[in-house]
CSV table of N, CA and C in Angstrom, one decimal:
chain,number,residue,atom,x,y,z
I,26,THR,N,157.7,145.9,129.7
I,26,THR,CA,156.9,147.0,130.2
I,26,THR,C,155.9,147.4,129.2
I,27,ASP,N,154.6,147.5,129.7
I,27,ASP,CA,153.5,147.9,128.8
I,27,ASP,C,153.2,149.4,128.9
I,28,ALA,N,153.4,149.9,130.1
I,28,ALA,CA,153.1,151.3,130.4
I,28,ALA,C,153.9,151.8,131.6
I,29,VAL,N,154.1,153.1,131.6
I,29,VAL,CA,154.7,153.8,132.7
I,29,VAL,C,153.7,154.8,133.3
I,30,ILE,N,153.4,154.7,134.6
I,30,ILE,CA,152.4,155.6,135.2
I,30,ILE,C,153.3,156.7,136.0
I,31,GLY,N,153.1,157.9,135.6
I,31,GLY,CA,153.8,159.0,136.2
I,31,GLY,C,154.9,159.5,135.3
I,32,PRO,N,155.6,160.4,135.7
I,32,PRO,CA,155.7,161.1,137.0
I,32,PRO,C,154.5,162.1,137.1
I,33,LEU,N,154.6,162.9,138.1
I,33,LEU,CA,153.5,163.8,138.5
I,33,LEU,C,153.5,165.2,137.8
I,34,ASN,N,154.7,165.8,137.7
I,34,ASN,CA,154.7,167.2,137.2
I,34,ASN,C,155.1,167.2,135.7
I,35,THR,N,154.7,168.3,135.0
I,35,THR,CA,154.8,168.4,133.6
I,35,THR,C,156.2,168.2,133.1
I,36,SER,N,157.2,168.9,133.7
I,36,SER,CA,158.6,168.8,133.2
I,36,SER,C,159.1,167.3,133.2
I,37,ASP,N,158.8,166.6,134.3
I,37,ASP,CA,159.2,165.2,134.4
I,37,ASP,C,158.5,164.3,133.4
I,38,VAL,N,157.2,164.6,133.2
I,38,VAL,CA,156.4,163.9,132.2
I,38,VAL,C,157.0,164.1,130.8
I,39,THR,N,157.3,165.3,130.5
I,39,THR,CA,157.9,165.6,129.2
I,39,THR,C,159.2,164.8,129.0
I,40,GLU,N,160.1,164.7,130.0
I,40,GLU,CA,161.3,164.0,130.0
I,40,GLU,C,161.1,162.5,129.8
I,41,VAL,N,160.1,161.9,130.5
I,41,VAL,CA,159.8,160.5,130.4
I,41,VAL,C,159.2,160.2,129.1
I,42,ALA,N,158.2,161.1,128.6
I,42,ALA,CA,157.6,160.9,127.3
I,42,ALA,C,158.6,160.9,126.2
I,43,ASN,N,159.5,161.8,126.3
I,43,ASN,CA,160.6,161.9,125.3
I,43,ASN,C,161.4,160.6,125.2
I,44,PHE,N,161.8,160.1,126.4
I,44,PHE,CA,162.6,158.9,126.6
I,44,PHE,C,161.8,157.7,125.9
I,45,PHE,N,160.5,157.6,126.2
I,45,PHE,CA,159.8,156.4,125.6
I,45,PHE,C,159.1,156.7,124.3
I,46,SER,N,159.4,157.8,123.7
I,46,SER,CA,158.8,158.2,122.4
I,46,SER,C,159.1,157.1,121.4
I,47,ASN,N,158.1,156.7,120.6
I,47,ASN,CA,158.2,155.7,119.5
I,47,ASN,C,158.7,154.3,120.0
I,48,SER,N,158.6,154.0,121.3
I,48,SER,CA,159.0,152.7,121.8
I,48,SER,C,157.8,151.8,121.9
I,49,GLY,N,156.6,152.3,121.8
I,49,GLY,CA,155.4,151.5,121.9
I,49,GLY,C,154.9,151.3,123.4
I,50,ILE,N,155.6,152.0,124.3
I,50,ILE,CA,155.3,152.0,125.7
I,50,ILE,C,154.6,153.2,126.0
I,51,ALA,N,153.4,153.1,126.5
I,51,ALA,CA,152.5,154.2,126.9
I,51,ALA,C,153.0,154.9,128.2
I,52,VAL,N,152.9,156.2,128.2
I,52,VAL,CA,153.2,156.9,129.5
I,52,VAL,C,151.9,157.5,129.9
I,53,ILE,N,151.5,157.3,131.2
I,53,ILE,CA,150.2,157.8,131.7
I,53,ILE,C,150.5,158.9,132.7
I,54,SER,N,150.0,160.0,132.4
I,54,SER,CA,150.2,161.2,133.3
I,54,SER,C,149.0,161.4,134.2
I,55,PRO,N,149.1,161.1,135.5
I,55,PRO,CA,148.0,161.1,136.3
I,55,PRO,C,147.5,162.6,136.7
I,56,TYR,N,148.4,163.5,136.6
I,56,TYR,CA,148.0,164.9,137.0
I,56,TYR,C,148.4,166.0,136.0
I,57,ALA,N,149.6,165.9,135.4
I,57,ALA,CA,150.0,166.9,134.5
I,57,ALA,C,149.1,166.9,133.2
I,58,ASN,N,148.7,168.1,132.8
I,58,ASN,CA,147.9,168.2,131.6
I,58,ASN,C,148.2,169.5,130.8
I,59,ASP,N,149.4,169.9,130.9
I,59,ASP,CA,149.8,171.1,130.1
I,59,ASP,C,149.7,170.9,128.6
I,60,ASP,N,149.4,172.0,127.9
I,60,ASP,CA,149.2,172.0,126.4
I,60,ASP,C,150.5,171.4,125.8
I,61,SER,N,151.6,171.6,126.4
I,61,SER,CA,152.9,171.2,125.7
I,61,SER,C,153.0,169.7,125.6
I,62,LEU,N,152.1,169.0,126.4
I,62,LEU,CA,152.1,167.5,126.4
I,62,LEU,C,151.3,166.9,125.2
I,63,ASN,N,150.5,167.7,124.5
I,63,ASN,CA,149.6,167.2,123.5
I,63,ASN,C,150.4,166.7,122.3
I,64,SER,N,151.6,166.9,122.1
I,64,SER,CA,152.4,166.5,120.9
I,64,SER,C,152.9,165.0,121.0
I,65,PHE,N,152.8,164.4,122.2
I,65,PHE,CA,153.3,163.1,122.4
I,65,PHE,C,152.2,162.1,122.0
I,66,ASN,N,152.5,161.1,121.1
I,66,ASN,CA,151.5,160.1,120.7
I,66,ASN,C,151.2,159.1,121.7
I,67,ASP,N,152.2,158.7,122.5
I,67,ASP,CA,152.0,157.6,123.4
I,67,ASP,C,151.8,158.1,124.8
I,68,LEU,N,151.3,159.3,125.0
I,68,LEU,CA,151.1,159.8,126.3
I,68,LEU,C,149.6,159.9,126.6
I,69,LEU,N,149.1,159.3,127.6
I,69,LEU,CA,147.7,159.4,128.0
I,69,LEU,C,147.6,160.3,129.2
I,70,ILE,N,146.8,161.3,129.0
I,70,ILE,CA,146.6,162.3,130.1
I,70,ILE,C,145.3,162.0,130.8
I,71,SER,N,145.4,161.5,132.1
I,71,SER,CA,144.2,161.1,132.8
I,71,SER,C,143.4,162.2,133.5
I,72,ASN,N,144.0,163.4,133.5
I,72,ASN,CA,143.3,164.5,134.2
I,72,ASN,C,143.2,165.6,133.1
I,73,PRO,N,142.2,165.5,132.2
I,73,PRO,CA,142.2,166.5,131.1
I,73,PRO,C,141.8,167.9,131.6
I,74,LYS,N,142.2,168.9,130.7
I,74,LYS,CA,141.8,170.3,131.0
I,74,LYS,C,140.3,170.4,131.0
I,75,ASP,N,139.8,171.5,131.7
I,75,ASP,CA,138.4,171.7,131.8
I,75,ASP,C,137.7,171.9,130.5
I,76,GLU,N,138.4,172.5,129.5
I,76,GLU,CA,137.9,172.7,128.2
I,76,GLU,C,137.6,171.4,127.5
I,77,VAL,N,138.5,170.4,127.7
I,77,VAL,CA,138.3,169.1,127.1
I,77,VAL,C,137.0,168.5,127.6
I,78,ILE,N,136.8,168.6,128.9
I,78,ILE,CA,135.6,168.1,129.6
I,78,ILE,C,134.4,168.8,129.0
I,79,ALA,N,134.5,170.1,128.9
I,79,ALA,CA,133.4,170.9,128.4
I,79,ALA,C,133.1,170.5,127.0
I,80,ASP,N,134.1,170.2,126.1
I,80,ASP,CA,133.8,169.8,124.8
I,80,ASP,C,133.1,168.4,124.7
I,81,GLN,N,133.4,167.5,125.7
I,81,GLN,CA,132.7,166.2,125.8
I,81,GLN,C,131.3,166.4,126.2
I,82,ILE,N,131.0,167.3,127.1
I,82,ILE,CA,129.6,167.6,127.6
I,82,ILE,C,128.8,168.2,126.4
I,83,ILE,N,129.4,169.1,125.7
I,83,ILE,CA,128.8,169.8,124.6
I,83,ILE,C,128.4,168.7,123.5
I,84,GLU,N,129.3,167.8,123.3
I,84,GLU,CA,129.0,166.7,122.4
I,84,GLU,C,127.9,165.8,122.8
I,85,GLU,N,127.8,165.5,124.1
I,85,GLU,CA,126.8,164.7,124.7
I,85,GLU,C,125.4,165.4,124.6
I,86,ILE,N,125.4,166.7,124.9
I,86,ILE,CA,124.2,167.5,124.8
I,86,ILE,C,123.7,167.5,123.4
I,87,GLY,N,124.6,167.6,122.4
I,87,GLY,CA,124.3,167.7,121.0
I,87,GLY,C,123.6,166.4,120.5
I,88,LYS,N,123.8,165.3,121.2
I,88,LYS,CA,123.2,164.0,120.7
I,88,LYS,C,121.7,164.0,120.8
I,89,ASN,N,121.2,164.7,121.8
I,89,ASN,CA,119.7,164.8,122.0
I,89,ASN,C,119.1,166.2,122.0
I,90,PHE,N,119.9,167.2,121.6
I,90,PHE,CA,119.5,168.5,121.7
I,90,PHE,C,118.3,168.8,120.8
I,91,ALA,N,117.2,169.3,121.4
I,91,ALA,CA,116.0,169.6,120.6
I,91,ALA,C,115.6,171.0,120.8
I,92,GLY,N,116.6,171.9,120.9
I,92,GLY,CA,116.2,173.4,121.0
I,92,GLY,C,115.9,173.9,122.4
I,93,GLU,N,116.1,173.1,123.4
I,93,GLU,CA,115.8,173.5,124.8
I,93,GLU,C,116.6,174.7,125.2
I,94,GLN,N,116.1,175.5,126.1
I,94,GLN,CA,116.8,176.6,126.7
I,94,GLN,C,118.0,175.9,127.5
I,95,VAL,N,119.2,176.5,127.4
I,95,VAL,CA,120.3,176.0,128.1
I,95,VAL,C,120.8,177.0,129.2
I,96,TYR,N,120.9,176.6,130.4
I,96,TYR,CA,121.4,177.4,131.5
I,96,TYR,C,122.8,176.9,131.9
I,97,LEU,N,123.7,177.8,132.2
I,97,LEU,CA,125.0,177.4,132.7
I,97,LEU,C,125.0,178.0,134.1
I,98,LEU,N,125.0,177.2,135.1
I,98,LEU,CA,124.9,177.6,136.5
I,98,LEU,C,126.4,177.6,137.0
I,99,THR,N,126.9,178.8,137.4
I,99,THR,CA,128.3,178.9,137.8
I,99,THR,C,128.5,179.9,138.9
I,100,ASN,N,129.7,180.0,139.4
I,100,ASN,CA,130.1,181.0,140.4
I,100,ASN,C,131.1,181.9,139.8
I,101,ARG,N,131.5,182.9,140.5
I,101,ARG,CA,132.5,183.9,140.0
I,101,ARG,C,133.8,183.3,139.6
I,102,ASP,N,134.2,182.3,140.3
I,102,ASP,CA,135.5,181.7,140.0
I,102,ASP,C,135.6,180.9,138.7
I,103,ASP,N,134.4,180.5,138.2
I,103,ASP,CA,134.4,179.7,137.0
I,103,ASP,C,133.8,180.4,135.8
I,104,GLN,N,133.8,181.8,135.8
I,104,GLN,CA,133.1,182.6,134.7
I,104,GLN,C,133.8,182.3,133.4
I,105,GLU,N,135.1,182.2,133.4
I,105,GLU,CA,135.9,182.0,132.1
I,105,GLU,C,135.5,180.7,131.5
I,106,LEU,N,135.4,179.7,132.3
I,106,LEU,CA,135.0,178.4,131.7
I,106,LEU,C,133.5,178.4,131.3
I,107,ALA,N,132.7,179.1,132.0
I,107,ALA,CA,131.3,179.2,131.6
I,107,ALA,C,131.2,179.9,130.3
I,108,SER,N,132.0,181.0,130.1
I,108,SER,CA,132.0,181.8,128.9
I,108,SER,C,132.4,180.9,127.7
I,109,TYR,N,133.5,180.1,127.9
I,109,TYR,CA,133.9,179.2,126.9
I,109,TYR,C,132.8,178.2,126.5
I,110,THR,N,132.2,177.6,127.5
I,110,THR,CA,131.1,176.7,127.2
I,110,THR,C,130.0,177.3,126.5
I,111,LYS,N,129.6,178.5,126.9
I,111,LYS,CA,128.5,179.2,126.2
I,111,LYS,C,128.8,179.4,124.8
I,112,LYS,N,130.0,179.9,124.5
I,112,LYS,CA,130.4,180.2,123.1
I,112,LYS,C,130.4,179.0,122.3
I,113,GLN,N,130.8,177.8,122.8
I,113,GLN,CA,130.9,176.6,122.0
I,113,GLN,C,129.4,176.0,121.8
I,114,LEU,N,128.6,176.1,122.8
I,114,LEU,CA,127.2,175.7,122.6
I,114,LEU,C,126.5,176.5,121.6
I,115,GLU,N,126.7,177.8,121.6
I,115,GLU,CA,126.0,178.7,120.7
I,115,GLU,C,126.6,178.4,119.3
I,116,LYS,N,127.8,178.2,119.2
I,116,LYS,CA,128.5,178.0,117.9
I,116,LYS,C,128.1,176.6,117.3
I,117,GLN,N,128.2,175.6,118.1
I,117,GLN,CA,127.9,174.2,117.6
I,117,GLN,C,126.5,173.8,117.5
I,118,LEU,N,125.7,174.2,118.4
I,118,LEU,CA,124.3,173.8,118.5
I,118,LEU,C,123.3,174.9,118.2
I,119,LYS,N,123.8,176.1,118.0
I,119,LYS,CA,122.9,177.3,117.8
I,119,LYS,C,121.9,177.4,119.0
I,120,ALA,N,122.4,177.0,120.2
I,120,ALA,CA,121.6,177.0,121.4
I,120,ALA,C,121.4,178.4,122.0
I,121,ASN,N,120.3,178.6,122.6
I,121,ASN,CA,120.1,179.9,123.4
I,121,ASN,C,120.6,179.6,124.8
I,122,VAL,N,121.8,180.2,125.2
I,122,VAL,CA,122.5,179.9,126.4
I,122,VAL,C,122.5,181.1,127.3
I,123,VAL,N,122.2,180.9,128.6
I,123,VAL,CA,122.2,182.0,129.6
I,123,VAL,C,123.1,181.5,130.8
I,124,ILE,N,124.0,182.4,131.2
I,124,ILE,CA,124.9,182.1,132.3
I,124,ILE,C,124.2,182.7,133.5
I,125,VAL,N,124.0,181.9,134.6
I,125,VAL,CA,123.4,182.4,135.8
I,125,VAL,C,124.3,182.0,137.0
I,126,ASP,N,124.2,182.7,138.1
I,126,ASP,CA,124.9,182.4,139.3
I,126,ASP,C,124.1,181.9,140.5
I,127,SER,N,122.8,181.7,140.2
I,127,SER,CA,121.9,181.2,141.2
I,127,SER,C,120.8,180.4,140.6
I,128,VAL,N,120.5,179.3,141.2
I,128,VAL,CA,119.4,178.5,140.7
I,128,VAL,C,118.1,179.2,140.6
I,129,ALA,N,117.9,180.2,141.4
I,129,ALA,CA,116.7,181.0,141.5
I,129,ALA,C,116.5,181.8,140.2
I,130,LYS,N,117.6,182.0,139.4
I,130,LYS,CA,117.5,182.7,138.1
I,130,LYS,C,117.2,181.8,136.9
I,131,ILE,N,117.1,180.5,137.2
I,131,ILE,CA,116.7,179.6,136.1
I,131,ILE,C,115.2,179.6,136.0
I,132,VAL,N,114.7,179.9,134.8
I,132,VAL,CA,113.3,179.9,134.5
I,132,VAL,C,112.9,178.7,133.7
I,133,GLN,N,112.0,177.9,134.2
I,133,GLN,CA,111.5,176.8,133.5
I,133,GLN,C,110.0,177.1,133.1
I,134,PRO,N,109.8,177.4,131.8
I,134,PRO,CA,108.4,177.7,131.4
I,134,PRO,C,107.5,176.5,131.7
I,135,HIS,N,106.3,176.9,132.1
I,135,HIS,CA,105.3,175.8,132.3
I,135,HIS,C,103.9,176.3,132.0
I,136,ASP,N,103.0,175.4,131.7
I,136,ASP,CA,101.6,175.7,131.5
I,136,ASP,C,100.7,174.8,132.4
I,137,LYS,N,99.5,175.3,132.6
I,137,LYS,CA,98.5,174.5,133.3
I,137,LYS,C,97.5,174.0,132.3
I,138,VAL,N,97.3,172.7,132.3
I,138,VAL,CA,96.3,172.1,131.5
I,138,VAL,C,95.4,171.2,132.4
I,139,ASN,N,94.1,171.6,132.4
I,139,ASN,CA,93.2,170.9,133.3
I,139,ASN,C,93.7,170.8,134.7
I,140,GLY,N,94.3,171.9,135.2
I,140,GLY,CA,94.8,171.9,136.6
I,140,GLY,C,96.1,171.3,136.8
I,141,GLU,N,96.7,170.6,135.8
I,141,GLU,CA,98.0,170.0,135.9
I,141,GLU,C,99.1,170.9,135.4
I,142,ASP,N,100.3,170.9,136.1
I,142,ASP,CA,101.4,171.7,135.6
I,142,ASP,C,102.2,170.9,134.6
I,143,TYR,N,102.5,171.4,133.4
I,143,TYR,CA,103.4,170.8,132.4
I,143,TYR,C,104.6,171.7,132.2
I,144,TYR,N,105.8,171.2,132.5
I,144,TYR,CA,107.0,172.0,132.4
I,144,TYR,C,107.7,171.7,131.1
I,145,THR,N,108.2,172.8,130.5
I,145,THR,CA,109.0,172.7,129.3
I,145,THR,C,110.4,172.3,129.6
I,146,PRO,N,110.9,171.3,129.0
I,146,PRO,CA,112.3,170.8,129.3
I,146,PRO,C,113.3,171.9,129.1
I,147,ILE,N,114.3,171.9,130.0
I,147,ILE,CA,115.4,172.8,129.9
I,147,ILE,C,116.7,171.9,130.1
I,148,ILE,N,117.8,172.5,129.8
I,148,ILE,CA,119.1,171.8,130.1
I,148,ILE,C,119.9,172.8,131.0
I,149,THR,N,120.4,172.2,132.1
I,149,THR,CA,121.2,173.0,133.0
I,149,THR,C,122.5,172.3,133.2
I,150,VAL,N,123.6,173.0,133.0
I,150,VAL,CA,124.9,172.5,133.2
I,150,VAL,C,125.6,173.3,134.4
I,151,LEU,N,126.0,172.5,135.4
I,151,LEU,CA,126.7,173.1,136.5
I,151,LEU,C,128.2,173.3,136.1
I,152,VAL,N,128.7,174.5,136.0
I,152,VAL,CA,130.0,174.8,135.7
I,152,VAL,C,130.8,175.2,136.9
I,153,GLY,N,131.5,174.4,137.6
I,153,GLY,CA,132.2,174.7,138.8
I,153,GLY,C,132.2,173.4,139.7
I,154,ASP,N,133.0,173.5,140.7
I,154,ASP,CA,133.1,172.4,141.6
I,154,ASP,C,132.3,172.6,142.9
I,155,ASP,N,131.5,173.6,142.9
I,155,ASP,CA,130.7,174.0,144.1
I,155,ASP,C,129.2,173.7,143.8
I,156,ASP,N,128.9,172.5,143.3
I,156,ASP,CA,127.5,172.2,142.9
I,156,ASP,C,126.5,172.3,144.0
I,157,CYS,N,126.9,171.8,145.2
I,157,CYS,CA,126.0,171.9,146.3
I,157,CYS,C,125.8,173.3,146.8
I,158,GLY,N,126.8,174.1,146.7
I,158,GLY,CA,126.6,175.5,147.1
I,158,GLY,C,125.7,176.3,146.1
I,159,LEU,N,126.0,176.0,144.8
I,159,LEU,CA,125.1,176.7,143.8
I,159,LEU,C,123.7,176.2,143.8
I,160,ALA,N,123.5,174.9,143.8
I,160,ALA,CA,122.2,174.3,143.8
I,160,ALA,C,121.5,174.5,145.1
I,161,GLY,N,122.2,174.6,146.2
I,161,GLY,CA,121.6,174.7,147.5
I,161,GLY,C,121.0,176.1,147.8
I,162,ARG,N,121.3,177.0,146.9
I,162,ARG,CA,120.8,178.4,147.1
I,162,ARG,C,119.2,178.5,146.9
I,163,VAL,N,118.6,177.5,146.4
I,163,VAL,CA,117.2,177.5,146.2
I,163,VAL,C,116.5,177.7,147.6
I,164,GLN,N,116.8,176.8,148.4
I,164,GLN,CA,116.3,176.8,149.8
I,164,GLN,C,117.3,176.2,150.7
I,165,GLU,N,117.6,176.9,151.8
I,165,GLU,CA,118.7,176.5,152.7
I,165,GLU,C,118.5,175.1,153.3
I,166,ASN,N,117.2,174.7,153.5
I,166,ASN,CA,117.0,173.4,154.2
I,166,ASN,C,116.7,172.3,153.2
I,167,LYS,N,116.9,172.5,152.0
I,167,LYS,CA,116.6,171.4,151.0
I,167,LYS,C,118.0,170.8,150.5
I,168,PRO,N,117.9,169.5,150.2
I,168,PRO,CA,119.2,168.9,149.7
I,168,PRO,C,119.6,169.5,148.3
I,169,CYS,N,120.8,169.2,147.9
I,169,CYS,CA,121.3,169.6,146.6
I,169,CYS,C,120.6,168.9,145.5
I,170,LEU,N,120.5,169.4,144.4
I,170,LEU,CA,119.9,168.8,143.2
I,170,LEU,C,120.6,167.5,142.8
I,171,ASN,N,119.9,166.5,142.4
I,171,ASN,CA,120.5,165.3,141.9
I,171,ASN,C,121.2,165.5,140.5
I,172,VAL,N,122.3,164.9,140.3
I,172,VAL,CA,122.9,164.9,139.0
I,172,VAL,C,122.6,163.7,138.3
I,173,LEU,N,122.1,163.8,137.1
I,173,LEU,CA,121.7,162.6,136.3
I,173,LEU,C,122.9,162.1,135.5
I,174,ILE,N,123.7,163.0,134.9
I,174,ILE,CA,124.8,162.5,134.2
I,174,ILE,C,126.1,163.2,134.7
I,175,SER,N,127.1,162.5,135.0
I,175,SER,CA,128.3,163.1,135.5
I,175,SER,C,129.5,162.5,134.7
I,176,PHE,N,130.3,163.3,134.1
I,176,PHE,CA,131.4,162.7,133.2
I,176,PHE,C,132.7,162.4,134.0
I,177,LYS,N,132.8,163.0,135.2
I,177,LYS,CA,134.0,162.8,136.0
I,177,LYS,C,133.7,163.1,137.4
I,178,ASN,N,134.0,162.2,138.3
I,178,ASN,CA,133.8,162.5,139.7
I,178,ASN,C,134.6,163.8,140.1
I,179,SER,N,133.9,164.6,140.9
I,179,SER,CA,134.5,165.9,141.4
I,179,SER,C,134.9,166.8,140.2
I,180,SER,N,134.2,166.6,139.1
I,180,SER,CA,134.7,167.4,137.9
I,180,SER,C,134.1,168.8,138.0
I,181,GLN,N,134.5,169.6,137.0
I,181,GLN,CA,134.1,170.9,136.8
I,181,GLN,C,132.7,171.0,136.2
I,182,PHE,N,132.3,169.9,135.6
I,182,PHE,CA,131.0,169.9,134.9
I,182,PHE,C,130.1,168.7,135.3
I,183,LYS,N,128.9,169.0,135.4
I,183,LYS,CA,127.9,168.0,135.6
I,183,LYS,C,126.6,168.4,134.8
I,184,ILE,N,125.9,167.4,134.3
I,184,ILE,CA,124.7,167.8,133.5
I,184,ILE,C,123.5,167.4,134.3
I,185,LEU,N,122.5,168.2,134.2
I,185,LEU,CA,121.2,167.9,134.7
I,185,LEU,C,120.2,168.1,133.6
I,186,ARG,N,119.5,167.0,133.2
I,186,ARG,CA,118.5,167.2,132.1
I,186,ARG,C,117.2,166.9,132.8
I,187,MET,N,116.6,167.8,133.5
I,187,MET,CA,115.4,167.7,134.2
I,187,MET,C,114.9,169.1,134.5
I,188,GLY,N,113.7,169.2,135.0
I,188,GLY,CA,113.2,170.4,135.5
I,188,GLY,C,113.8,170.8,136.8
I,189,LEU,N,114.1,172.0,137.0
I,189,LEU,CA,114.7,172.5,138.3
I,189,LEU,C,113.6,173.2,139.1
I,190,ARG,N,113.3,172.6,140.2
I,190,ARG,CA,112.4,173.3,141.1
I,190,ARG,C,112.5,172.7,142.5
I,191,PRO,N,112.4,173.5,143.5
I,191,PRO,CA,112.5,172.9,144.9
I,191,PRO,C,111.6,171.7,145.1
I,192,ILE,N,112.1,170.8,145.8
I,192,ILE,CA,111.2,169.6,146.2
I,192,ILE,C,110.7,169.7,147.6
């Protein structure tokens, strides 16, 4: 046996991980992600906590961060996660971060040069699983914004590195 997939709940995963501890056989936890599981060396958690995903997104933003304004677009249900993300972005990147609950509150500076609009780049991170609802608030009849980078399907986080404006 090379690996054990499951069980599903934390208490059973703990029991199985203890049983296979130091055996060289990996245990893969498809759903359980409790902090108590972090002490097992041969345990792979396939559904990480939201903060783990946030840290990965912050790391990715940091690779190309050039001082852009950062917006965290969220809803009431995900304010705690948005606050965590804001604190980490400000701490690690010294970023100017604003939490907003509507795409209409995102301000993208722009100038006109010879009649052409030039938009200043911004970074917007959707914090929540209601990205169509949040993004769709710009105009009811317009499609949701496209996501350029997504770290996990149906995840709590998605990154957009583009200008936000109705099409």
